[in-house]
Amino acid sequence: MIELAGIERDFTVGDEVVRALDQVSLTLPDGDYVSVMGPSGSGKSTLLNVLGLLDRPNDGSYRLHGEETTRLPEEARAALRRDHIGFVFQAFHLVPRLSAADNIGLPLVLAGVEPHARDARIHEVLESLDLLDRAHHRPDQLSGGQRQRVAIGRAVVMRPGLLLADEPTGNLDQHAGSEVVALLEQLNASGITLVVVTHDPTIGQRARRRIRMVDGQIANDSGADAHA
Amino acid sequence: MRTPDLLRFASSSLAGARTRTLLMLLAMSIGVASVVVLTALGEGARRYVTGQFAQLGTHLLIMLPGRSETTGGAPPLFGQTPRDLTLDDAMALLRARSILRVAPLTVGNAPVSRGSRDREVTVIGATYDFFPIRHLSVGSGQPLPLIDPQRSVNVAVLGSGLRRELFGSASALGQWIRINDRRFRVIGILSQGGESLGQNLDDMVVVPVAAAQSLFNAPSLFRVLIQARSGQDIERAKTAARDIIRERHDGEDDVTLITQDALLGTFDKILRALTYTVGGIAGISLAVAGILIMNVMLVAVSQRVAEIGLLKALGASERQVLRLFLVEAVMLASAGAALGVVIGIGGILLLAQLFPAFPIAAPLWAPLAAVAVAVGTGLVFGVMPARRAARFDPVRALTGR
């Protein structure tokens, strides 16, 4: 369960203060599938970063599983990020010198998981992604769709409750894009909360709940009534 | 994060940027190698001088006419001479039981000639005992005769180099040479290679002290070499020598006595200081290498902004990112230091091959200190880039804004 209430986020650009998020309140029950759409600069990425604990709001409350996160020290936020949140980026952000398996295992390494348990978990993820034969390939030896699947594997290897995807298909062709969306939806079906930020209406429309943002505010929320 | 994973991750990122890593290794290893080699040269110089002093003779005391009135400072090699130190003074020293041998010395420069060949050389006036005290061996012929030092006999022992120059391949023994305008008969040739404190005895001529005194018209001795009976007798010999001279000089304490140990100690101290200085200068190159590491790490940090952002998004704390970059810097510095020690030792071995007479050797502290400084600079100069990396805003890092 994710509860945002009265979230504000200001950026200073030159002398001007830009309000990227203006009084955003949002409740996401576990297992929700949400798409966030809106024009550039409407605050969708900022919302995603706040949800992912990468960015700290100037005001408001963000409760993750009942825990107030806005006043937590950075270390604790990093730990929450590590254990409960997975990220998928438009540019994949794989570490180029590491193999697919090592990229997937990176969060486990950061969390200090023993190598034995780590290898078992990586194997499991690779199997579910159908990437076992690509385990020892480096990112530059993989296709775009394979790279994004590796990135998704890395995002879910810690079994997070929340998966945040920022334009996950932006760098992919039609075919690879739909494969990736299918994979994300399959993960959502298994219980993970999925938030997708996208420009692409065909992907946005697939979500059960669609949020439209304009000027830092939620202009339209198809699921607002159901969860209010 | 487990330590082996930390090390593995850091080494993988070092291996990922090969050129950068190799350049930094080079800088660090040159710094360390220069510390090792330069201190080894300094230590070699110290050993060389120590060895030279040992050649000078054992249980040795040197008496100089004149008394230094100041305390401390370097030994007064050129003191004022209120009263002559005479041959009789020197021979009187033998009264002391702690004194084994005494060699009064007069030294001067004079032209030495044979036929048309003419050389300006150093003439040493000495006695028979000069040879055993200074461990000089006579290659052919005999040393100075064992006679009353007061007797002026015109015989000479030539250094081997001088002999060659004056006589070429002809035999010199029994021949006559001219020193100033006096004739001396050659009775012996010194063995080759006699060298002390850089003065080559090969180019000298040794004559009886009384003959030298009349050659140079110098009633005072240049110095007196005194050999104590044993190591324990050195202090006793020193006191006895001082007492005897005071008694003979109407209660005036007007000679300076230097023990070889004191002289050796002084040189030892000077050369040690020199070694430290040279080591310190080489240490600057280490610091430069450290600054280079900082620079390259800073560049690396800005090149790896996206990776740092990613690590933070994946749940790495600031402390973890800091540690990653620090470990990387220290690994680089340690590897560079290890390589530098190897290069340094290689350099020392090479120098030892090229100059076998020079006792080059790295003092143990030098590589240890160099490695410690290298790892330290890696740590110190790694902190700044690492902190910069740790503080990156992951959002900005990931979007490349």
Coordinates of C-alpha atoms in Angstrom, one line a residue, chain A residues 61 117 136:
Chain A
S61 CA 3.5 12.7 3.3
A117 CA 21.9 -17.8 -2.4
H136 CA 27.3 -14.6 -19.7

